[in-house]
Tab-separated table of C-alpha atoms in Angstrom:
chain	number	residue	atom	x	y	z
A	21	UNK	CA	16.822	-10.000	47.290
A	22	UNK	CA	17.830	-10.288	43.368
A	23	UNK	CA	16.586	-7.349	41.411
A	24	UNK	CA	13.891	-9.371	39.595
A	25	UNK	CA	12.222	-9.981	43.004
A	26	UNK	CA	12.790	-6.041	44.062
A	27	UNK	CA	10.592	-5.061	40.911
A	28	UNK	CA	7.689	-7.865	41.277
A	29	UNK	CA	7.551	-6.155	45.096
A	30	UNK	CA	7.730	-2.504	44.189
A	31	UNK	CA	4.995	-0.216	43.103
A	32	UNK	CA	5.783	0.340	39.598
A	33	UNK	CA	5.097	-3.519	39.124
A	34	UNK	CA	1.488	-3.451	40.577
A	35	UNK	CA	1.004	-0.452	38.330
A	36	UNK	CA	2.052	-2.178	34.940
A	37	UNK	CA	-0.661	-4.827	36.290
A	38	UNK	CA	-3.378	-2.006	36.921
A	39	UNK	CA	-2.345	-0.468	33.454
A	40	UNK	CA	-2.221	-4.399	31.910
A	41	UNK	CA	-5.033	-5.268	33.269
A	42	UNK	CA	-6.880	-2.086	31.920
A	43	UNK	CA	-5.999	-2.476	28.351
A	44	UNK	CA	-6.222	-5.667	28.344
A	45	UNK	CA	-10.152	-5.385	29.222
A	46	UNK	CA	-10.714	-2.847	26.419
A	47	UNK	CA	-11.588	-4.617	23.335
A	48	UNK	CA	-10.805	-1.214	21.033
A	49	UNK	CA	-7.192	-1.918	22.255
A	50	UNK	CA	-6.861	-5.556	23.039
A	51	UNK	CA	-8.299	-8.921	21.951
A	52	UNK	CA	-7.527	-11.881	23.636
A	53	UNK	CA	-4.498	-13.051	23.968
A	54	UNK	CA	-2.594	-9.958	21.866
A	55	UNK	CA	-0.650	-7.513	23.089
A	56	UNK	CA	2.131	-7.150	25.854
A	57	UNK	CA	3.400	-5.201	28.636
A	58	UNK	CA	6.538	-4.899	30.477
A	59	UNK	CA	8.628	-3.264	33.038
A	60	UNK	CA	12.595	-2.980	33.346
A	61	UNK	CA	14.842	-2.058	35.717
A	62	UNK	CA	18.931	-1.881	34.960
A	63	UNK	CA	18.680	-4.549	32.701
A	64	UNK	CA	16.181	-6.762	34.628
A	65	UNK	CA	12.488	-6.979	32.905
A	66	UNK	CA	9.591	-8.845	33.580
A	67	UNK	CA	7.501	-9.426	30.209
A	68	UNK	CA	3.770	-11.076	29.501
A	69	UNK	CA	4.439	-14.307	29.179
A	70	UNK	CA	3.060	-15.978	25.403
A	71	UNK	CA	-0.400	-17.149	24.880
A	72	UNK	CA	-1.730	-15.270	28.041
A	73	UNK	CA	-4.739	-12.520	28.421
A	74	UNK	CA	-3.785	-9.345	29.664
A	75	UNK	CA	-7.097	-8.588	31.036
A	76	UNK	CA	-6.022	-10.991	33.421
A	77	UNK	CA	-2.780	-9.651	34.620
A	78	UNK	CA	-3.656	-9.190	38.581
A	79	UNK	CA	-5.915	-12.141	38.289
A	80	UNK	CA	-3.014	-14.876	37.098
A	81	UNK	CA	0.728	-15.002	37.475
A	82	UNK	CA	1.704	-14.453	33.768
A	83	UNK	CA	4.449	-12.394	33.420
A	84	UNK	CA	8.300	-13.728	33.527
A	85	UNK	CA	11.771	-12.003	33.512
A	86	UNK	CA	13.870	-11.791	31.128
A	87	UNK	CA	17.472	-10.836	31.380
A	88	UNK	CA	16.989	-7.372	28.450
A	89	UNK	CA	20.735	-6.128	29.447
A	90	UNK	CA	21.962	-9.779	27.601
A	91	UNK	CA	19.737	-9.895	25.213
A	92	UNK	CA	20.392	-6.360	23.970
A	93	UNK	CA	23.932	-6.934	24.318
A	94	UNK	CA	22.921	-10.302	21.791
A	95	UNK	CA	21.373	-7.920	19.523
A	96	UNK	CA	24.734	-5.040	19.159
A	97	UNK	CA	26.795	-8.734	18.692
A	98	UNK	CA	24.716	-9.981	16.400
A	99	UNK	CA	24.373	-13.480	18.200
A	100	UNK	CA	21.889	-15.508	16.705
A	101	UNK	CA	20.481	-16.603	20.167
A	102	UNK	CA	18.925	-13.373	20.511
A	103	UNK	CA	16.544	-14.224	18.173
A	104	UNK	CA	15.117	-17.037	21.516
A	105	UNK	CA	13.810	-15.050	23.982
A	106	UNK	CA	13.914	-17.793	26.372
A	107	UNK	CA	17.369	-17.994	26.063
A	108	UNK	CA	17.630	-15.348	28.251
A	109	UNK	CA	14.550	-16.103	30.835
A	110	UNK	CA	15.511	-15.880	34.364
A	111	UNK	CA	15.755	-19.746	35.640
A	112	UNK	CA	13.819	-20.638	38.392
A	113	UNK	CA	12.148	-17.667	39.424
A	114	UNK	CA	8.512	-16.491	37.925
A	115	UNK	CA	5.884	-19.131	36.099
A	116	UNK	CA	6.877	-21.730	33.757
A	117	UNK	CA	5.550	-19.947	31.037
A	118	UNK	CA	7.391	-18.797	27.561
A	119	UNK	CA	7.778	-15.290	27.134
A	120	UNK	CA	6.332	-12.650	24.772
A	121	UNK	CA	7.007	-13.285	21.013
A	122	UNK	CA	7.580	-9.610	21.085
A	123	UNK	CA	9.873	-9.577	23.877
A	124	UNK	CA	12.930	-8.766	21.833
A	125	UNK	CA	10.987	-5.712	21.024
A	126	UNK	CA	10.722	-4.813	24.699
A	127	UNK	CA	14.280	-5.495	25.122
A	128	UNK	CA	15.662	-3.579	22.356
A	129	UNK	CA	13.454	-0.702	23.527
A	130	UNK	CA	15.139	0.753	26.334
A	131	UNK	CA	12.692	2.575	28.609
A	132	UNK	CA	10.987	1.079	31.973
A	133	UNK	CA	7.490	0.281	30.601
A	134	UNK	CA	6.771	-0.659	27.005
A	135	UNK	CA	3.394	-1.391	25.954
A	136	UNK	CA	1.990	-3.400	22.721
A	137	UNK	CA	-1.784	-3.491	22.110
A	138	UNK	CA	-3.499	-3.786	18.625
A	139	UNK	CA	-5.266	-0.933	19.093
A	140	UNK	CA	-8.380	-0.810	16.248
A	141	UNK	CA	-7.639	3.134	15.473
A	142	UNK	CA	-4.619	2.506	15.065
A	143	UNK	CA	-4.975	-0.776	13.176
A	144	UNK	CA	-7.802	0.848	11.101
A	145	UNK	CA	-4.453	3.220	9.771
A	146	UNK	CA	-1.854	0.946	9.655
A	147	UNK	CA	-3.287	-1.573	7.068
A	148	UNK	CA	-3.319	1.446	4.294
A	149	UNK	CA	-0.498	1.998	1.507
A	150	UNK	CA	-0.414	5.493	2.855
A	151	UNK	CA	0.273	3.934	6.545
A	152	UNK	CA	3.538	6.593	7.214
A	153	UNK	CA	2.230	10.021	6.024
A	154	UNK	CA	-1.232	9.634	7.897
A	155	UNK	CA	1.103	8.586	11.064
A	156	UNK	CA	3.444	11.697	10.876
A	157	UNK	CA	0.860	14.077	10.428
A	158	UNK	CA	-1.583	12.350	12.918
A	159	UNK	CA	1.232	11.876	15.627
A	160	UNK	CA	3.754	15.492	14.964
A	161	UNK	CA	5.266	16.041	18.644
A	162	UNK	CA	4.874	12.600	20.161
A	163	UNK	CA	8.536	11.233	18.916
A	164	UNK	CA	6.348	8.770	16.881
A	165	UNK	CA	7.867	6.592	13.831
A	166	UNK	CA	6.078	4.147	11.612
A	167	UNK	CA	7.534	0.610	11.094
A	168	UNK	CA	6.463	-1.068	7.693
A	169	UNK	CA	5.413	-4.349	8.354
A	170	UNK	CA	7.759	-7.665	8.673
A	171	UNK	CA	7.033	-10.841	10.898
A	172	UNK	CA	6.571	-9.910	14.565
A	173	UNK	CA	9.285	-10.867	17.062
A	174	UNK	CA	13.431	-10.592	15.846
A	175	UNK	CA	12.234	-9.359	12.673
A	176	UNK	CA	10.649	-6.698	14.187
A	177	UNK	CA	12.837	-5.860	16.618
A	178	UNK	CA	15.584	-5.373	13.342
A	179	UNK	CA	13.104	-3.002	11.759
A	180	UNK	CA	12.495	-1.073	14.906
A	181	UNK	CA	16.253	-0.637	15.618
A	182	UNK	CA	16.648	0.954	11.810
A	183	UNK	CA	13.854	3.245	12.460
A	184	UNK	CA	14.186	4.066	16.279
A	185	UNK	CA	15.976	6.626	17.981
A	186	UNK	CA	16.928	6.756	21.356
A	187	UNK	CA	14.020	9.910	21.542
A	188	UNK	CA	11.382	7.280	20.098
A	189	UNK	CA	8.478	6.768	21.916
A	190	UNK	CA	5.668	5.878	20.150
A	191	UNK	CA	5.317	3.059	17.306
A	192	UNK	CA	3.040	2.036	14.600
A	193	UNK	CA	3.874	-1.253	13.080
A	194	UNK	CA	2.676	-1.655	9.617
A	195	UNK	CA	-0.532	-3.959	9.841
A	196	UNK	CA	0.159	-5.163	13.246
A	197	UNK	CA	-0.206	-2.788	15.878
A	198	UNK	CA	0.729	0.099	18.540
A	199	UNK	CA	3.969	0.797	20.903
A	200	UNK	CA	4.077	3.308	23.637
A	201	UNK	CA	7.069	3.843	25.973
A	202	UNK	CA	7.735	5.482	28.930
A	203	UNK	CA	9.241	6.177	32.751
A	204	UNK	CA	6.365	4.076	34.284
A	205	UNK	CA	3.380	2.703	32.950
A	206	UNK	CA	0.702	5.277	33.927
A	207	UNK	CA	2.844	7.862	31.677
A	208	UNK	CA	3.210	5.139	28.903
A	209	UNK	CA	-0.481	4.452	29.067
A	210	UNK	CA	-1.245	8.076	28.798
A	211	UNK	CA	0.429	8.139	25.178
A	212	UNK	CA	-1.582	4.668	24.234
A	213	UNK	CA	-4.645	6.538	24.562
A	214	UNK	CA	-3.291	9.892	23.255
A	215	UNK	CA	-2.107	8.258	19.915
A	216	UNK	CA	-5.060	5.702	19.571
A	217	UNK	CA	-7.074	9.240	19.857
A	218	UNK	CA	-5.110	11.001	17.598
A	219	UNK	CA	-5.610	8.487	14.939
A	220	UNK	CA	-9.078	7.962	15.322
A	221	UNK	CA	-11.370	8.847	12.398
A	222	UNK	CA	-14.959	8.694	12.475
A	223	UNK	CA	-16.592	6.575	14.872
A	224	UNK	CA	-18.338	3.219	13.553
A	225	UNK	CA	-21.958	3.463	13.764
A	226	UNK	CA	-23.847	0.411	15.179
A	227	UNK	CA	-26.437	-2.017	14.793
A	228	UNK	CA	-28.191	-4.762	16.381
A	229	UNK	CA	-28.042	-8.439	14.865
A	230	UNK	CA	-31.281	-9.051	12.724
A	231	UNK	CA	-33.599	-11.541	15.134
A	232	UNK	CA	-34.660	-13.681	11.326
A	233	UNK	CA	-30.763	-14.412	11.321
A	234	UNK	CA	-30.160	-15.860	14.296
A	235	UNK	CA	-33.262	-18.128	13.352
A	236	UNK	CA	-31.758	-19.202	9.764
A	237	UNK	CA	-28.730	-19.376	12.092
A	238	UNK	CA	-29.528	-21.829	14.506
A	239	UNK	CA	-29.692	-25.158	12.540
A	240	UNK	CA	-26.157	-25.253	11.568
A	241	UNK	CA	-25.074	-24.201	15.025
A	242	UNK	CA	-22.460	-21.617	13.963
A	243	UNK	CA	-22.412	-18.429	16.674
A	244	UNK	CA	-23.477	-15.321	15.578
A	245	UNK	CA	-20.578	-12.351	15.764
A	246	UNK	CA	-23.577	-9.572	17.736
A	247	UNK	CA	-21.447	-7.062	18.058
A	248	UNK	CA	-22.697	-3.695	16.721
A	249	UNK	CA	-19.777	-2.688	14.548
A	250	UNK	CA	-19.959	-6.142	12.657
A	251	UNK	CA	-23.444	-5.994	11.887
A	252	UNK	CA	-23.167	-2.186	10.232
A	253	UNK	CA	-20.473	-3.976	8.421
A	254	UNK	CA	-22.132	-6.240	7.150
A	255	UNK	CA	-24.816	-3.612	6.258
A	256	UNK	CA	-22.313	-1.196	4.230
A	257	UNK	CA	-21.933	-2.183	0.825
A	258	UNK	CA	-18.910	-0.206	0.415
A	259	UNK	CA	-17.220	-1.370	3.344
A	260	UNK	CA	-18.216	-5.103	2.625
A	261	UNK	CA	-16.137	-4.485	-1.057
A	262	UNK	CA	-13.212	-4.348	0.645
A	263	UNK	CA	-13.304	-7.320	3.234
A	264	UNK	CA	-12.284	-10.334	1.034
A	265	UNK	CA	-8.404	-10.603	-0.003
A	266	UNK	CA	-5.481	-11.165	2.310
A	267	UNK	CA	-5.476	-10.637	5.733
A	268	UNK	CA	-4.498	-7.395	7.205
A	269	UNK	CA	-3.072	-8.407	10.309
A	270	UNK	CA	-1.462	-11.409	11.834
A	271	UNK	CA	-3.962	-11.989	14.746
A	272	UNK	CA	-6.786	-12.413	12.610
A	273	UNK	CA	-4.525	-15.498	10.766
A	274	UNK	CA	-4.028	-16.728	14.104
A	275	UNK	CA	-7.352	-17.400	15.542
A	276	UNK	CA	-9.458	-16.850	12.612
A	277	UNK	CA	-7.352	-18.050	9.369
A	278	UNK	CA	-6.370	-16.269	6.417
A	279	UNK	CA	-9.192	-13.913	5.582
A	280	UNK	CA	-13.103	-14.110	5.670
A	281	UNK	CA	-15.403	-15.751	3.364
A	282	UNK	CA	-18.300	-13.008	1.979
A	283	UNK	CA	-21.354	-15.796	1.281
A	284	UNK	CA	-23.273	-15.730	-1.438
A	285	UNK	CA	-27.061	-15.128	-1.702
A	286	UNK	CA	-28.552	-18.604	0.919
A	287	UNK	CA	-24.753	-20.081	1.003
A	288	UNK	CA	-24.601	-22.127	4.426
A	289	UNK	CA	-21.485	-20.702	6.050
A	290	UNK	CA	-19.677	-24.368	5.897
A	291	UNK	CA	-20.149	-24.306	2.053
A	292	UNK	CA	-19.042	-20.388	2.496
A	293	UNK	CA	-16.015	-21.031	4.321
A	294	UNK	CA	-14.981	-24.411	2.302
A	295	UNK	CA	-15.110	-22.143	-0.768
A	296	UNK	CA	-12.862	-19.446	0.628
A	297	UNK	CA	-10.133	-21.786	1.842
A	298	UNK	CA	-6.398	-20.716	1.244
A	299	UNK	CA	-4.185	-23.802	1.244
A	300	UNK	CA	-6.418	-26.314	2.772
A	301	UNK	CA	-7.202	-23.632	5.424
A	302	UNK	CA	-10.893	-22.282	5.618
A	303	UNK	CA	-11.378	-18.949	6.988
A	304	UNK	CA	-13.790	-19.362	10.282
A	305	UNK	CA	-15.298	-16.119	9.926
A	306	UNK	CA	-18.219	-16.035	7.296
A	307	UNK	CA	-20.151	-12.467	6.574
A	308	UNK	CA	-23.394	-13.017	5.076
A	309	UNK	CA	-24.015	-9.515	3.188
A	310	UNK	CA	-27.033	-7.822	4.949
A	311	UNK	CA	-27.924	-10.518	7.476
A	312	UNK	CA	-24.942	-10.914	9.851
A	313	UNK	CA	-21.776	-13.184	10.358
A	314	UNK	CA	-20.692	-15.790	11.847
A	315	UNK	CA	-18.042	-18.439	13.308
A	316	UNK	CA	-17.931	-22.509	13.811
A	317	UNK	CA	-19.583	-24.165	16.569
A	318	UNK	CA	-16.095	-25.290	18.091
A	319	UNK	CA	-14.981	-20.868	17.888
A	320	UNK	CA	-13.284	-20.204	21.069
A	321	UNK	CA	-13.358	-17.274	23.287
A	322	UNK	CA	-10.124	-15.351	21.164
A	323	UNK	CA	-11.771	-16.233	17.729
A	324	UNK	CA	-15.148	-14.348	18.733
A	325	UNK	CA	-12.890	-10.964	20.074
A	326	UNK	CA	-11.040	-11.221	17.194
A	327	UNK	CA	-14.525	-11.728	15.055
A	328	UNK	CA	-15.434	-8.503	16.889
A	329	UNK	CA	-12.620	-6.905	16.538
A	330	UNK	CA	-12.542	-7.062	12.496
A	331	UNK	CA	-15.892	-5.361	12.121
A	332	UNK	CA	-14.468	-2.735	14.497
A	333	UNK	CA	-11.279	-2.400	12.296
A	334	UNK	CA	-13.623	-2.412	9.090
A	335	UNK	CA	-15.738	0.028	10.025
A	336	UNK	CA	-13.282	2.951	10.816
A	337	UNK	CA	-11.431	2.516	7.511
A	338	UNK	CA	-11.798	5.420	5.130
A	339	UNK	CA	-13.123	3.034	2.413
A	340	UNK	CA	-11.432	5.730	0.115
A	341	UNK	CA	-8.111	4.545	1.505
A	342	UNK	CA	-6.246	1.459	-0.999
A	343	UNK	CA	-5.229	-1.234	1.774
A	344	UNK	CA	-2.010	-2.798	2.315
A	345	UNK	CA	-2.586	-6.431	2.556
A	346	UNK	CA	-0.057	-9.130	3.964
A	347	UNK	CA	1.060	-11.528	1.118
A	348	UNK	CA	0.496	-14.980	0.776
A	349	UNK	CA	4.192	-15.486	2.375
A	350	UNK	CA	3.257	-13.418	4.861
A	351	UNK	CA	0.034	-15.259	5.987
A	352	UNK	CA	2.011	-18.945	5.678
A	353	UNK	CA	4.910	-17.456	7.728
A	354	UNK	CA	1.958	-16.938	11.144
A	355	UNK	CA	0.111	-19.991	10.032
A	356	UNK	CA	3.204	-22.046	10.172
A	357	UNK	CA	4.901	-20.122	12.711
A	358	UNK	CA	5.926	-22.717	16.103
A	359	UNK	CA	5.254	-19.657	18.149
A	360	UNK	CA	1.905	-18.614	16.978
A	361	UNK	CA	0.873	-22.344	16.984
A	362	UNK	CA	1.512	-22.493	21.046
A	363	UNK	CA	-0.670	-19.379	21.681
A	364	UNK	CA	-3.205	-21.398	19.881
A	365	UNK	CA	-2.669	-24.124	21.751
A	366	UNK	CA	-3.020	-21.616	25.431
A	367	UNK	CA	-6.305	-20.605	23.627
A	368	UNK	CA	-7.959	-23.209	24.292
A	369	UNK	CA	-7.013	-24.026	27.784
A	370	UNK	CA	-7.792	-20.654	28.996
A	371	UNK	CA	-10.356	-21.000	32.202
């Protein structure tokens, strides 16, 4: 039996699909298809695979191994195919799937069990200017180190191997995210939850959606974002100041566009999000000050948890805090981005 089959048998691999699964089922650490897990073993990793739901990880066979020994060795030799993760995928042997954008991250990050989520605490600190010093304080005597932000995947990985020490074990990537590492996924998993706790500020108060807007709704046929956090969002004057700009993170450009549109007083949220547009591309997610928001007709299941997921963000930002927003380069680099266009495409294929 070749070690990639040995792990896929063994024990710690049906707990990184327990653990997987978990997060991937808890919106306040994963939407949709962000986020990725993996275990390794001597060199021999299995890794998400791109595109794919980790709330679905014992449901679907969606992880596939990756040779991290090569790929690491790549990296210290400064071979350019490191930067193609599939380069190194196992042949033959798991789904015929791609894997992880971020899977030079796992690879460069030696420990068993590495796991990604976009965790909304954590997000909610990692979009300010002030990103590092909250992190230190917030995360003394976890072995935690804050990664300003550059374009997930080889980028990434670069900036975490300036930062990273062999003691690191936690991660906050600048407007993107959290990393936890450890001997198995249980103990990884435990400092997930310990960091996204430690981070936390106040807890977003909630709200239901107002029953008049899903009335003045209904003839245009957009879908109504009913999540409590979005409509005290959209209910907070102070927080609403701050929504329209650049994105904050790259998920939201991914199934959402570049930023929201804020409509103005009666603005149908086509005219709303026509107005907004950044390069020909119109934001889908339209917040109608006081009344609620909204996405297109056609909004699939990622755009609506990501929908969700922004008033979630929004709402545990100290609106004292000045926000680090990604540039326009920034924004163009995911929208354009070959990767993040096939997890688009998974999107809407997902049963």
């Amino acid at each position: 039996m070749n070690p990639y089959e040995r792990i896929r048998r063994s024990r710690d691999y049906r707990s990184l699909l327990e653990v997987s699964e978990r997060l991937g089922r808890n919106p306040l650490q994963v939407q949709a298809a962000g986020g990725n897990t993996s275990l390794e073993r001597d060199g021999a990793m299995w890794v998400k695979a791109s595109g794919k739901w980790l709330a679905d990880a014992r449901r679907d066979d969606l992880f596939v191994p990756v040779d991290a020994l090569a790929m690491r060795r790549a990296f210290a030799q400064g071979d350019p195919a490191a930067r193609d993760a599939d380069a190194f995928r196992v042949a033959n042997l798991g789904p015929a799937l791609r894997a992880s954008i971020e899977t030079s991250v796992h690879a460069l990050l030696d420990w068993p069990v590495v796991l990604h989520t976009h965790c909304v605490s954590t997000l909610a600190v990692a979009v300010r200017e002030d990103a590092e010093a909250v992190v230190r304080e917030s995360l003394d005597g976890l072995d935690a180190v804050f990664i300003p932000y550059v374009k997930p995947g080889w980028d990434l990985a670069m900036a975490i191997r300036e930062r990273a020490t062999a003691r690191t074990r936690v991660l906050v990537l600048g407007n993107h995210g959290l990393v936890a590492c450890g001997g198995d996924a249980a103990e990884a998993e435990a400092l997930v939850l310990q960091a996204a706790q430690r981070l936390a500020r106040a807890e977003p108060s909630g709200a239901d959606v107002a029953p008049e807007f899903l009335d003045w709704l209904a003839p245009s046929t957009w879908r109504a974002v009913t999540n409590p956090a979005m409509q005290a969002l959209v209910r907070d004057p102070v927080r609403l100041a701050l929504v329209e700009g650049n994105s904050l993170y790259p998920d939201h450009i991914v199934f959402l566009g570049p930023g929201v549109a804020l409509a103005r007083d009666d603005e149908q949220p086509v005219a709303a999000s026509m107005r907004a547009h950044k390069a020909g591309v119109p934001p889908k997610l339209v917040l109608f000050p006081g009344r609620g928001a909204a996405l297109p007709p056609d909004a699939s299941e990622a755009a609506m948890a990501l929908a969700e997921c922004f008033g979630e963000v929004m709402m545990r930002i100290d609106p004292a805090a000045r926000l680090k927003r990604l540039s326009d380069e920034e924004e163009f680099a995911i929208l354009d981005w070959d990767a993040e266009q096939h997890r688009r495409s998974l999107d809407k294929t997902r049963a």
